[in-house]
Tab-separated table of C-alpha atoms in Angstrom:
chain	number	residue	atom	x	y	z
A	4	MET	CA	0.025	-0.023	0.055
A	5	ILE	CA	1.459	3.350	-1.086
A	6	MET	CA	1.204	6.621	0.911
A	7	LEU	CA	2.555	9.904	-0.599
A	8	THR	CA	3.304	12.928	1.455
A	9	ILE	CA	3.233	16.193	-0.415
A	10	ASP	CA	3.033	19.939	0.239
A	11	ILE	CA	-0.066	22.046	-0.600
A	12	GLU	CA	1.683	23.598	-3.635
A	13	THR	CA	2.076	20.201	-5.249
A	14	ALA	CA	-1.555	19.273	-4.375
A	15	ARG	CA	-2.667	22.576	-5.877
A	16	ARG	CA	-0.682	22.325	-9.103
A	17	PHE	CA	-1.828	18.626	-9.441
A	18	ILE	CA	-5.469	19.399	-9.049
A	19	LEU	CA	-5.305	22.421	-11.392
A	20	GLY	CA	-3.348	20.440	-13.964
A	21	LYS	CA	-5.636	17.407	-13.653
A	22	GLN	CA	-8.591	19.674	-14.389
A	23	GLY	CA	-6.827	21.243	-17.411
A	24	LEU	CA	-6.348	24.672	-15.920
A	25	TRP	CA	-2.520	24.807	-15.288
A	26	PRO	CA	0.082	25.705	-16.520
A	27	GLY	CA	-2.108	27.032	-19.328
A	28	ARG	CA	-4.786	26.060	-21.924
A	29	ARG	CA	-3.736	22.911	-23.733
A	30	TRP	CA	-6.543	22.422	-26.205
A	31	ARG	CA	-8.008	24.352	-29.164
A	32	GLY	CA	-11.431	24.657	-30.877
A	33	PHE	CA	-14.133	21.926	-31.166
A	34	LYS	CA	-11.874	18.916	-30.814
A	35	GLY	CA	-10.168	20.604	-27.865
A	36	THR	CA	-13.605	21.128	-26.313
A	37	GLU	CA	-14.227	17.382	-26.409
A	38	HIS	CA	-10.777	16.703	-24.941
A	39	ALA	CA	-11.328	19.179	-22.192
A	40	MET	CA	-14.738	17.698	-21.240
A	41	ARG	CA	-13.280	14.279	-21.074
A	42	THR	CA	-10.357	15.550	-18.889
A	43	MET	CA	-12.787	17.459	-16.531
A	44	GLU	CA	-14.700	14.184	-16.043
A	45	TYR	CA	-17.981	16.172	-15.346
A	46	LEU	CA	-19.068	19.407	-16.951
A	47	GLN	CA	-21.519	20.776	-14.573
A	48	LEU	CA	-24.484	22.509	-16.175
A	49	ASP	CA	-26.335	25.517	-14.961
A	50	PRO	CA	-29.076	27.589	-16.667
A	51	LEU	CA	-28.117	31.060	-15.394
A	52	GLN	CA	-26.727	33.306	-18.123
A	53	ILE	CA	-25.555	36.586	-16.587
A	54	ILE	CA	-22.419	37.190	-18.701
A	55	ALA	CA	-22.242	33.538	-19.935
A	56	ARG	CA	-23.385	30.294	-18.488
A	57	SER	CA	-21.063	28.596	-15.970
A	58	GLN	CA	-20.238	25.648	-18.307
A	59	ASP	CA	-19.225	27.866	-21.044
A	60	ILE	CA	-16.867	29.940	-18.801
A	61	SER	CA	-15.409	26.594	-17.507
A	62	LEU	CA	-14.455	25.647	-21.085
A	63	TYR	CA	-13.239	29.201	-22.007
A	64	SER	CA	-10.635	28.836	-19.270
A	65	ARG	CA	-9.397	25.522	-20.700
A	66	VAL	CA	-9.729	25.828	-24.553
A	67	VAL	CA	-8.176	28.403	-26.943
A	68	GLY	CA	-10.819	29.611	-29.200
A	69	TYR	CA	-13.749	28.327	-27.282
A	70	LYS	CA	-17.115	29.803	-28.274
A	71	PRO	CA	-20.229	29.660	-26.211
A	72	GLU	CA	-22.305	26.468	-26.517
A	73	LEU	CA	-19.671	24.498	-28.334
A	74	TRP	CA	-20.233	21.864	-25.716
A	75	GLU	CA	-23.843	21.437	-27.006
A	76	ASP	CA	-22.500	20.481	-30.397
A	77	ALA	CA	-20.229	17.826	-28.832
A	78	ALA	CA	-23.150	16.486	-26.681
A	79	TYR	CA	-26.267	16.824	-28.914
A	80	LYS	CA	-24.998	16.868	-32.502
A	81	GLN	CA	-22.041	14.513	-32.223
A	82	ARG	CA	-23.549	12.508	-29.344
A	83	LYS	CA	-20.143	12.393	-27.543
A	84	PHE	CA	-21.797	13.192	-24.180
A	85	PHE	CA	-25.169	13.031	-22.384
A	86	ASP	CA	-26.448	15.074	-19.636
A	87	TRP	CA	-28.043	13.500	-16.477
A	88	GLY	CA	-28.484	13.626	-12.746
A	89	GLY	CA	-29.955	15.610	-9.881
A	90	TRP	CA	-26.420	17.056	-9.827
A	91	LEU	CA	-26.649	18.024	-13.474
A	92	ALA	CA	-23.598	17.328	-15.575
A	93	ALA	CA	-22.493	16.259	-19.103
A	94	ARG	CA	-20.837	12.860	-19.050
A	95	PRO	CA	-19.084	10.939	-21.782
A	96	MET	CA	-21.507	8.764	-23.752
A	97	GLU	CA	-19.329	5.584	-23.422
A	98	GLU	CA	-19.984	5.745	-19.668
A	99	LEU	CA	-23.720	5.246	-20.120
A	100	PRO	CA	-23.752	1.536	-19.254
A	101	TYR	CA	-22.359	2.379	-15.817
A	102	TRP	CA	-24.732	5.219	-15.187
A	103	ARG	CA	-27.709	3.097	-16.200
A	104	VAL	CA	-26.969	1.069	-13.165
A	105	VAL	CA	-27.514	4.132	-11.094
A	106	MET	CA	-30.515	5.180	-12.988
A	107	HIS	CA	-32.124	1.855	-12.365
A	108	ARG	CA	-31.288	1.996	-8.671
A	109	GLU	CA	-33.264	5.180	-8.608
A	110	ARG	CA	-36.123	3.530	-10.564
A	111	ASP	CA	-36.255	0.486	-8.293
A	112	GLY	CA	-36.165	2.670	-5.036
A	113	GLY	CA	-33.027	1.159	-3.757
A	114	TYR	CA	-31.667	4.634	-3.104
A	115	GLY	CA	-31.736	8.265	-4.307
A	116	ASP	CA	-34.109	11.084	-4.050
A	117	SER	CA	-37.200	10.104	-2.167
A	118	ARG	CA	-38.925	12.997	-3.989
A	119	LEU	CA	-38.428	11.012	-7.200
A	120	ARG	CA	-40.143	7.979	-5.913
A	121	GLN	CA	-42.956	10.160	-4.623
A	122	MET	CA	-43.133	11.824	-8.185
A	123	ALA	CA	-43.559	8.331	-9.659
A	124	LYS	CA	-46.503	7.585	-7.282
A	125	GLU	CA	-48.308	11.017	-7.629
A	126	HIS	CA	-47.871	11.289	-11.356
A	127	ALA	CA	-48.156	7.712	-12.530
A	128	LYS	CA	-50.963	8.428	-14.979
A	129	ALA	CA	-48.977	11.237	-16.575
A	130	ILE	CA	-45.898	9.170	-16.877
A	131	VAL	CA	-47.736	6.423	-18.775
A	132	GLU	CA	-49.321	9.194	-21.048
A	133	VAL	CA	-45.881	10.842	-21.838
A	134	ARG	CA	-44.249	7.550	-22.407
A	135	ALA	CA	-46.834	6.676	-25.015
A	136	ILE	CA	-46.465	10.094	-26.697
A	137	LEU	CA	-42.700	9.660	-26.804
A	138	LYS	CA	-43.239	6.325	-28.707
A	139	ASP	CA	-45.268	8.126	-31.392
A	140	ARG	CA	-43.071	11.281	-31.722
A	141	GLU	CA	-39.379	11.818	-32.271
A	142	THR	CA	-38.923	14.438	-29.582
A	143	VAL	CA	-40.993	15.893	-26.895
A	144	GLY	CA	-40.476	19.033	-24.733
A	145	ASN	CA	-42.389	20.364	-21.735
A	146	ARG	CA	-43.539	23.317	-23.868
A	147	ASP	CA	-45.365	20.841	-26.087
A	148	PHE	CA	-47.942	20.474	-23.369
A	149	GLU	CA	-50.527	23.278	-22.785
A	150	ALA	CA	-50.649	24.323	-19.193
A	151	THR	CA	-54.423	24.595	-19.318
A	152	ASP	CA	-54.572	20.832	-20.117
A	153	ARG	CA	-52.268	19.645	-17.451
A	154	LYS	CA	-52.558	19.004	-13.781
A	155	LYS	CA	-50.655	21.780	-11.885
A	156	THR	CA	-47.872	20.916	-9.404
A	157	GLN	CA	-45.729	22.850	-6.855
A	158	SER	CA	-42.513	21.179	-7.648
A	159	TYR	CA	-39.427	23.230	-8.424
A	160	ARG	CA	-38.858	20.663	-11.176
A	161	GLY	CA	-41.910	21.865	-13.028
A	162	ARG	CA	-45.313	23.372	-12.720
A	163	LYS	CA	-47.202	20.864	-14.874
A	164	ASP	CA	-47.429	17.083	-14.368
A	165	SER	CA	-46.059	16.605	-17.818
A	166	ALA	CA	-42.819	18.261	-16.803
A	167	LEU	CA	-42.531	15.981	-13.804
A	168	ALA	CA	-43.345	12.956	-15.948
A	169	LEU	CA	-40.546	13.838	-18.432
A	170	TYR	CA	-38.158	14.551	-15.645
A	171	TYR	CA	-38.811	11.231	-14.084
A	172	LEU	CA	-38.395	9.250	-17.258
A	173	TRP	CA	-35.097	11.117	-17.873
A	174	ARG	CA	-33.890	10.308	-14.268
A	175	ILE	CA	-34.566	6.625	-14.591
A	176	GLY	CA	-32.978	6.352	-18.148
A	177	ASP	CA	-35.963	5.683	-20.182
A	178	VAL	CA	-35.517	8.919	-22.155
A	179	MET	CA	-32.446	11.188	-22.766
A	180	THR	CA	-31.915	14.917	-23.778
A	181	HIS	CA	-32.111	14.986	-27.539
A	182	HIS	CA	-31.169	18.661	-27.715
A	183	ARG	CA	-31.769	21.927	-25.892
A	184	GLU	CA	-33.750	24.998	-26.789
A	185	ARG	CA	-32.945	28.098	-24.731
A	186	PHE	CA	-31.384	25.581	-22.308
A	187	GLU	CA	-34.623	23.630	-21.900
A	188	ARG	CA	-34.396	19.905	-22.385
A	189	VAL	CA	-36.168	18.390	-25.407
A	190	TYR	CA	-36.490	14.697	-24.907
A	191	ALA	CA	-36.501	11.494	-27.041
A	192	LEU	CA	-36.502	7.770	-26.041
A	193	THR	CA	-33.159	6.519	-25.081
A	194	GLU	CA	-32.931	4.196	-28.095
A	195	ASN	CA	-33.318	7.225	-30.349
A	196	VAL	CA	-30.389	9.081	-28.729
A	197	ALA	CA	-27.717	6.739	-27.479
A	198	PRO	CA	-25.898	4.185	-29.667
A	199	LYS	CA	-27.486	0.865	-29.499
A	200	GLU	CA	-24.390	-0.845	-28.323
A	201	LEU	CA	-24.232	1.305	-25.192
A	202	ILE	CA	-27.818	0.741	-24.072
A	203	TYR	CA	-27.233	-1.985	-21.417
A	204	GLU	CA	-26.118	-2.212	-17.783
A	205	LYS	CA	-22.748	-3.119	-16.290
A	206	THR	CA	-22.760	-5.234	-13.185
A	207	GLN	CA	-23.341	-3.670	-9.887
A	208	GLU	CA	-19.747	-4.302	-8.885
A	209	GLU	CA	-18.325	-2.854	-12.156
A	210	ALA	CA	-20.489	0.237	-11.695
A	211	ASP	CA	-19.364	0.805	-8.080
A	212	ARG	CA	-15.817	0.520	-8.879
A	213	PHE	CA	-16.117	2.864	-11.896
A	214	LEU	CA	-17.868	5.412	-9.947
A	215	VAL	CA	-15.288	5.567	-7.247
A	216	GLU	CA	-12.513	5.801	-9.821
A	217	LYS	CA	-14.532	8.556	-11.623
A	218	GLU	CA	-14.860	10.583	-8.346
A	219	ILE	CA	-11.250	10.356	-7.701
A	220	ARG	CA	-10.233	11.251	-11.195
A	221	PHE	CA	-12.611	14.231	-10.997
A	222	GLY	CA	-11.106	15.532	-7.761
A	223	GLY	CA	-7.431	14.494	-8.626
A	224	ILE	CA	-6.833	14.163	-4.802
A	225	THR	CA	-10.061	13.702	-2.910
A	226	ARG	CA	-11.635	12.389	0.233
A	227	ILE	CA	-14.515	10.676	-1.686
A	228	GLN	CA	-17.368	12.700	-0.417
A	229	ARG	CA	-20.354	11.950	-2.567
A	230	THR	CA	-20.554	8.306	-1.561
A	231	GLY	CA	-24.351	8.183	-1.557
A	232	ASP	CA	-24.411	9.382	-5.146
A	233	SER	CA	-21.763	6.778	-6.127
A	234	TYR	CA	-23.046	3.624	-4.473
A	235	GLY	CA	-26.747	3.621	-3.700
A	236	ARG	CA	-27.096	0.330	-2.016
A	237	GLY	CA	-28.799	1.579	1.189
A	238	GLU	CA	-25.582	1.722	3.124
A	239	PRO	CA	-23.361	4.023	0.959
A	240	ASP	CA	-20.709	4.785	3.585
A	241	ARG	CA	-20.066	1.222	4.570
A	242	ALA	CA	-19.975	0.138	0.989
A	243	ALA	CA	-17.524	2.994	0.202
A	244	LYS	CA	-15.224	1.996	2.969
A	245	LYS	CA	-15.053	-1.670	1.841
A	246	LEU	CA	-14.604	-0.840	-1.832
A	247	LEU	CA	-11.826	1.679	-1.051
A	248	GLU	CA	-10.021	-0.907	1.100
A	249	ASN	CA	-10.203	-3.334	-1.774
A	250	MET	CA	-8.847	-0.796	-4.279
A	251	LEU	CA	-5.979	0.128	-1.947
A	252	ALA	CA	-5.166	-3.585	-1.567
A	253	ASP	CA	-5.185	-4.332	-5.247
A	254	GLY	CA	-3.164	-1.290	-6.157
A	255	GLY	CA	-5.803	0.786	-8.021
A	256	ILE	CA	-5.630	3.828	-5.798
A	257	ILE	CA	-3.132	5.320	-3.418
A	258	GLU	CA	-3.292	7.268	-0.214
A	259	VAL	CA	-2.041	10.829	-0.175
A	260	LYS	CA	-1.157	13.052	2.799
A	261	VAL	CA	-1.151	16.696	2.085
A	262	ASP	CA	0.696	18.929	4.637
A	263	GLY	CA	-1.759	20.924	6.654
A	264	TRP	CA	-4.701	18.683	5.658
A	265	LYS	CA	-6.264	16.621	8.502
A	266	THR	CA	-7.840	13.845	6.435
A	267	THR	CA	-5.996	11.440	4.281
A	268	GLN	CA	-6.787	11.807	0.640
A	269	TYR	CA	-6.974	9.314	-2.339
A	270	ALA	CA	-5.517	9.440	-5.797
A	271	LEU	CA	-5.360	6.933	-8.660
A	272	ALA	CA	-2.265	4.899	-8.684
A	273	GLU	CA	-1.674	5.852	-12.281
A	274	ASP	CA	-1.126	9.419	-11.167
A	275	GLU	CA	1.573	8.591	-8.675
A	276	LYS	CA	4.471	9.419	-11.108
A	277	VAL	CA	2.732	12.847	-12.092
A	278	ILE	CA	2.298	13.717	-8.490
A	279	SER	CA	5.823	12.841	-7.472
A	280	GLY	CA	7.206	14.625	-10.496
A	281	LEU	CA	5.361	17.796	-9.555
A	282	SER	CA	6.653	17.530	-6.031
A	283	ALA	CA	10.300	17.426	-7.727
A	284	GLY	CA	9.470	20.474	-9.935
A	285	ARG	CA	8.724	18.573	-13.073
A	286	ILE	CA	5.734	19.453	-15.195
A	287	PRO	CA	4.301	16.671	-17.435
A	288	LYS	CA	4.948	17.100	-21.118
A	289	ALA	CA	1.237	16.428	-21.824
A	290	TRP	CA	0.325	19.523	-19.830
A	291	LYS	CA	2.326	21.839	-22.141
A	292	PRO	CA	0.133	24.944	-23.090
A	293	VAL	CA	-0.717	25.609	-26.676
A	294	ASP	CA	-0.820	29.291	-25.896
A	295	THR	CA	-0.058	31.564	-23.015
A	296	THR	CA	0.577	30.172	-19.495
A	297	THR	CA	-1.554	31.305	-16.519
A	298	THR	CA	1.428	33.447	-15.463
A	299	GLU	CA	1.505	35.222	-18.683
A	300	GLU	CA	-2.317	35.606	-18.891
A	301	ALA	CA	-4.705	35.494	-15.926
A	302	VAL	CA	-7.657	33.119	-16.237
A	303	PHE	CA	-11.155	33.652	-14.833
A	304	LEU	CA	-12.830	30.537	-13.203
A	305	ALA	CA	-16.467	29.771	-13.536
A	306	PRO	CA	-18.654	30.087	-10.435
A	307	LEU	CA	-19.068	26.224	-10.407
A	308	ASP	CA	-15.606	25.251	-11.412
A	309	HIS	CA	-14.614	22.233	-9.385
A	310	VAL	CA	-11.293	23.608	-8.175
A	311	SER	CA	-12.833	26.629	-6.441
A	312	ALA	CA	-16.443	25.901	-5.838
A	313	ARG	CA	-18.002	24.437	-2.647
A	314	GLY	CA	-15.320	25.473	-0.261
A	315	ARG	CA	-12.354	24.136	-2.222
A	316	ALA	CA	-10.929	27.596	-2.939
A	317	LYS	CA	-10.246	27.843	0.733
A	318	GLU	CA	-8.653	24.412	0.995
A	319	LEU	CA	-6.529	24.752	-2.100
A	320	PHE	CA	-5.686	28.419	-2.308
A	321	ASP	CA	-6.597	29.945	1.130
A	322	PHE	CA	-9.163	31.975	-0.841
A	323	GLU	CA	-12.628	32.404	0.618
A	324	TYR	CA	-15.097	32.019	-2.265
A	325	VAL	CA	-18.884	31.784	-2.064
A	326	TRP	CA	-21.028	32.087	-5.250
A	327	GLU	CA	-23.509	34.738	-3.868
A	328	VAL	CA	-26.055	34.569	-6.849
A	329	TYR	CA	-28.772	32.989	-4.623
A	330	LYS	CA	-28.156	35.288	-1.715
A	331	PRO	CA	-30.426	38.266	-0.915
A	332	GLU	CA	-28.596	41.418	-2.129
A	333	HIS	CA	-28.109	42.678	1.364
A	334	GLN	CA	-26.256	39.568	2.413
A	335	ARG	CA	-23.721	39.650	-0.487
A	336	LYS	CA	-20.279	40.558	0.352
A	337	PHE	CA	-18.964	41.050	-3.159
A	338	GLY	CA	-21.620	40.621	-5.826
A	339	TYR	CA	-24.051	38.664	-7.780
A	340	TYR	CA	-21.876	36.924	-10.307
A	341	VAL	CA	-18.309	37.090	-8.952
A	342	LEU	CA	-15.525	35.160	-10.709
A	343	PRO	CA	-12.157	34.251	-9.166
A	344	VAL	CA	-8.926	35.264	-10.972
A	345	LEU	CA	-6.245	32.555	-11.458
A	346	TRP	CA	-2.755	33.802	-11.856
A	347	GLY	CA	0.009	31.268	-12.113
A	348	ASP	CA	-1.255	28.627	-9.665
A	349	ARG	CA	-2.930	30.941	-7.143
A	350	LEU	CA	-6.283	32.674	-6.900
A	351	VAL	CA	-5.344	36.313	-6.377
A	352	ALA	CA	-8.457	38.464	-7.052
A	353	ARG	CA	-12.126	38.417	-7.905
A	354	PHE	CA	-14.514	40.580	-9.931
A	355	ASP	CA	-18.209	41.109	-10.424
A	356	SER	CA	-19.373	42.078	-13.930
A	357	LYS	CA	-22.196	42.195	-16.359
A	358	LEU	CA	-22.618	42.183	-20.035
A	359	ASP	CA	-24.727	45.209	-21.340
A	360	ARG	CA	-26.244	43.612	-24.537
A	361	THR	CA	-27.807	46.884	-25.666
A	362	THR	CA	-24.406	48.531	-26.142
A	363	ASN	CA	-22.423	45.120	-26.282
A	364	THR	CA	-20.185	46.402	-23.364
A	365	PHE	CA	-18.570	44.155	-20.788
A	366	ILE	CA	-18.854	46.122	-17.528
A	367	ILE	CA	-16.827	45.514	-14.420
A	368	LEU	CA	-18.941	46.193	-11.359
A	369	GLY	CA	-16.343	45.614	-8.810
A	370	PHE	CA	-12.620	44.276	-8.512
A	371	TRP	CA	-10.982	42.991	-5.325
A	372	LEU	CA	-7.355	41.891	-4.809
A	373	GLU	CA	-6.463	39.445	-2.082
A	374	ASP	CA	-2.923	41.094	-1.833
A	375	LYS	CA	-2.890	44.794	-2.368
A	376	ALA	CA	0.684	44.660	-3.394
A	377	LEU	CA	-0.483	43.311	-6.785
A	378	ALA	CA	-1.975	46.685	-7.475
A	379	LYS	CA	1.496	47.973	-8.485
A	380	ASP	CA	2.752	44.726	-9.991
A	381	GLU	CA	3.302	45.327	-13.702
A	382	ALA	CA	3.587	41.632	-14.612
A	383	PHE	CA	0.176	41.003	-12.948
A	384	ALA	CA	-1.310	44.078	-14.561
A	385	GLU	CA	-0.346	42.814	-18.015
A	386	ALA	CA	-1.512	39.170	-17.274
A	387	LEU	CA	-4.823	40.577	-16.062
A	388	ALA	CA	-5.177	42.769	-19.146
A	389	ARG	CA	-4.601	39.863	-21.453
A	390	GLY	CA	-7.066	37.818	-19.599
A	391	PHE	CA	-9.741	40.534	-19.951
A	392	ALA	CA	-9.022	40.800	-23.613
A	393	ARG	CA	-9.649	37.160	-24.328
A	394	PHE	CA	-12.631	37.115	-21.987
A	395	VAL	CA	-14.276	40.070	-23.773
A	396	ASN	CA	-13.653	38.349	-27.066
A	397	PHE	CA	-15.100	35.060	-25.778
A	398	LEU	CA	-18.244	36.958	-24.676
A	399	GLY	CA	-18.586	38.530	-27.950
A	400	ALA	CA	-18.439	42.105	-26.595
A	401	GLU	CA	-17.055	45.057	-28.358
A	402	LYS	CA	-16.095	47.234	-25.520
A	403	MET	CA	-15.044	46.980	-21.896
A	404	ASP	CA	-15.942	49.437	-19.058
A	405	ALA	CA	-13.256	49.097	-16.279
A	406	LYS	CA	-13.986	52.291	-14.358
A	407	ALA	CA	-14.928	50.175	-11.294
A	408	ILE	CA	-11.336	48.867	-11.033
A	409	SER	CA	-9.979	51.180	-8.320
A	410	TYR	CA	-6.322	50.371	-8.819
A	411	PRO	CA	-4.887	52.848	-11.449
A	412	LEU	CA	-2.247	50.646	-12.948
A	413	LEU	CA	-4.530	47.692	-13.348
A	414	ARG	CA	-7.335	49.837	-14.801
A	415	LYS	CA	-5.055	51.735	-17.203
A	416	THR	CA	-3.301	48.518	-18.451
A	417	ALA	CA	-6.659	46.727	-18.879
A	418	ILE	CA	-8.084	49.592	-20.984
A	419	SER	CA	-4.895	49.872	-23.010
A	420	LEU	CA	-5.877	46.629	-24.910
A	421	PHE	CA	-9.140	47.986	-26.252
């Protein structure tokens, strides 16, 4: 059994690199988008579009030349990915046989969201009706059902029984997302979306091991937190412990101790050489950027980016980050849609912004440094300006309003590129 001991810098660089964020963007265009999505393991999806949707910002930060919604082409036109889950994310299509095990656990009531099982009971008639309609029609969306003809519901998943019926069938794997219209799912029977050879189920044991490996690959170095999501057999914590012990014994995973972290972490055994190399100052050749490094050009992270969301920013970067979009205005410390700024391998600042679509202007609403000394750092000022220039281009804006940046050098340098 292997136990690595590393410092926080090595852990941070490995996790950033594992997620395709450091030392710089390593992919380009549409093909690069597909590679990035696979490397990320999960592309979490969110409907909010303030300046851009979180999933598009995640890919902008990893792919040179990324344009909003390229991920949808990969998922719904090329059928390389499918979206699914109460924790909504795009996943590689070839993983479908593993996820169908989890879908059917939900269907059979072994685990999962009790509200889903209640949904099946309360809307059984609508589920039968919608299933029959899907057999007759290629695609069906919730908008195809008139509200006046449907039973009303109070669920946040939908206000019509037809919406809940479609959602239920999607969660249990009978239907899949065919495409999206204004981000709303349009459904089709699974056999009309997924390749025929992938519509089957792995064994329970194969699925459990895959899901643990997937979770570790996603985190890079992780404690394995979402055990209920991964196992779903009624005793997820106990099942997780046993499976982790087996995987440690057979050499599939290793233990990692990070200086300053109380809990032992796990990593894939195949990543041992990369982690050890980083600890010795060696960056993998496969991580070589195709464009600027994050030291040469600052990168802005999506609000739901795995490396910084849900408290990970504090753990990895000693950077307090909370997405305040769902907080009442008077409770917000920074702003509605604040993004962290990655420079090198550290989070050094944050900003709130909006896109004025009337004037096609990207407007900074607030900008905050972690270390005020960076206000006079010319290297950082230039890297930040390059970051804003690429970000404005990604958004399709024509101008940038940086008056809210209170630091003269940073504001002047940012404006100079427009």
